[in-house]
mmCIF file of C-alpha atoms in Angstrom:
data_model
loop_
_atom_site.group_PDB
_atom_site.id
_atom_site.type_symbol
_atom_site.label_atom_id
_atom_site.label_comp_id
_atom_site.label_asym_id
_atom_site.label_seq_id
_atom_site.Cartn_x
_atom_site.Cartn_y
_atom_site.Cartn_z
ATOM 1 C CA UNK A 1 -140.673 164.227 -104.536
ATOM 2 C CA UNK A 2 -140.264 166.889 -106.927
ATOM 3 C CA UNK A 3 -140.050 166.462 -110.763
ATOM 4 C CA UNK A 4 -139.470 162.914 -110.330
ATOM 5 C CA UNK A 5 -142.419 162.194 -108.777
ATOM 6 C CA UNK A 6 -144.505 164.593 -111.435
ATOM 7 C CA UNK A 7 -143.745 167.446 -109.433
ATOM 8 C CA UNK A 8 -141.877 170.185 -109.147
ATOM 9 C CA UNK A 9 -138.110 171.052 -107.987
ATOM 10 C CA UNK A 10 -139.194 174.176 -105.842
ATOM 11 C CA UNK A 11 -141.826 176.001 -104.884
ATOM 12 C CA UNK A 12 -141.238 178.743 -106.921
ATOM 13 C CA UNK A 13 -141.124 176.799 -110.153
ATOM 14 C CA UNK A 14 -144.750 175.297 -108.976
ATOM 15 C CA UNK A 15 -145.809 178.894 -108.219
ATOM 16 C CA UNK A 16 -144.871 179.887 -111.995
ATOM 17 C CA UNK A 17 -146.129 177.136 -113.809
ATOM 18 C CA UNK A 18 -149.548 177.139 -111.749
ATOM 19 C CA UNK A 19 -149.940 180.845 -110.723
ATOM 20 C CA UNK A 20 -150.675 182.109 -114.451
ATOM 21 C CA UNK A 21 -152.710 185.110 -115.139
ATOM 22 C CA UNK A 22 -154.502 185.004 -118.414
ATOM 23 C CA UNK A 23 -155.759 188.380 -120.147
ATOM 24 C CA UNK A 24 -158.147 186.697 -121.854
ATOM 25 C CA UNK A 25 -162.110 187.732 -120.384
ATOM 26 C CA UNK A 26 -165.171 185.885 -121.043
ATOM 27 C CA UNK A 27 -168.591 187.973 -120.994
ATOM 28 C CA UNK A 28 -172.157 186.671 -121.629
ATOM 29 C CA UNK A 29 -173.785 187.474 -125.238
ATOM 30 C CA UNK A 30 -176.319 190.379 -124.559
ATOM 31 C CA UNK A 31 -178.977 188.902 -126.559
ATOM 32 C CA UNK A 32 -178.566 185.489 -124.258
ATOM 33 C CA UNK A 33 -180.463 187.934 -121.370
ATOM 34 C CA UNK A 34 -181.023 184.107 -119.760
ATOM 35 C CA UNK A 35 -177.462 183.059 -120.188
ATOM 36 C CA UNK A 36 -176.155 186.150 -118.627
ATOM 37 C CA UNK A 37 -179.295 186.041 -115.582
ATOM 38 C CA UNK A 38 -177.342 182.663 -115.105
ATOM 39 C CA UNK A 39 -173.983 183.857 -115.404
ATOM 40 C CA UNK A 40 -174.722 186.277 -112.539
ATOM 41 C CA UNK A 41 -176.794 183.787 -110.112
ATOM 42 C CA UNK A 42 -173.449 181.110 -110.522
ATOM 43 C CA UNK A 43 -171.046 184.089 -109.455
ATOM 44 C CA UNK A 44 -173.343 184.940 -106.778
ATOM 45 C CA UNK A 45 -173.036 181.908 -105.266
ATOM 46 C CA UNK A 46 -169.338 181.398 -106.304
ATOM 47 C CA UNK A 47 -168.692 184.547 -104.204
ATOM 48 C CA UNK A 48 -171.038 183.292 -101.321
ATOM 49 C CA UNK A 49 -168.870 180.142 -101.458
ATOM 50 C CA UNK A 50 -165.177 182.081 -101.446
ATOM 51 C CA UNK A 51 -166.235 184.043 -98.668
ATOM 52 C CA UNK A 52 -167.281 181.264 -96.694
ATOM 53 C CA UNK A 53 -164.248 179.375 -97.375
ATOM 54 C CA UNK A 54 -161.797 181.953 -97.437
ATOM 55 C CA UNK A 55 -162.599 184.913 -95.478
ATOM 56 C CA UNK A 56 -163.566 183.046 -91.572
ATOM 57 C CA UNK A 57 -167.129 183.727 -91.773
ATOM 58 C CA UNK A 58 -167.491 180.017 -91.326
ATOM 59 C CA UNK A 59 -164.492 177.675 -89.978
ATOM 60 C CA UNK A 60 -165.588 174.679 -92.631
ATOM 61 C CA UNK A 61 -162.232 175.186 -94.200
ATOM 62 C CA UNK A 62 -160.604 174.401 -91.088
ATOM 63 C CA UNK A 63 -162.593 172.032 -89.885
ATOM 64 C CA UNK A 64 -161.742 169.928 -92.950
ATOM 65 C CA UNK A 65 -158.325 170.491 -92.182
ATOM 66 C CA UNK A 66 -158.675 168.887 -88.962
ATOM 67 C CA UNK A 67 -160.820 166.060 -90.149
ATOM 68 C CA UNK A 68 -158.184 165.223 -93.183
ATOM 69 C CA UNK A 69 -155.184 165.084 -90.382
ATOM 70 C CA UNK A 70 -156.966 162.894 -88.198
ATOM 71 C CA UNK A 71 -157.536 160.705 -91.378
ATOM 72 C CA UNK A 72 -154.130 160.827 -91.893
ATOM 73 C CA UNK A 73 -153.058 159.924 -88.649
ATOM 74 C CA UNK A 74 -155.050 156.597 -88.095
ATOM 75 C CA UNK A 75 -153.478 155.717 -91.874
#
């Protein structure tokens, strides 16, 4: 593993190279009133989604989890 498999030597160098916060924003053009009725349906459901997945009002995350070991186990 690690570099020589296209990886990296630690977790901490994967966390650095991956874990990047960007200052740059992106905001809809006013005048593009549908673009930005758009913009705001898609993050509706993005949040929808990362609650689901992330916060244990639903166990599909987990479930998943499960399912891929099983997967894994029968190779």
């Amino acid at each position: 593993m690690g570099r020589a498999a296209g990886g990296y030597d630690s977790i901490f160098n994967a966390a650095r190279a991956m874990g990047r916060i960007k200052d740059k924003v992106y905001r809809p053009i006013p005048e593009n009133a549908a673009t930005a009725a758009t913009c705001d349906k898609l993050f509706q459901k993005y949040r929808t989604l990362h609650d689901s997945f992330g916060r244990g009002g639903n166990d599909v995350m987990k479930r998943l989890k499960v399912l891929k070991k099983s997967i894994l186990k029968r190779g």
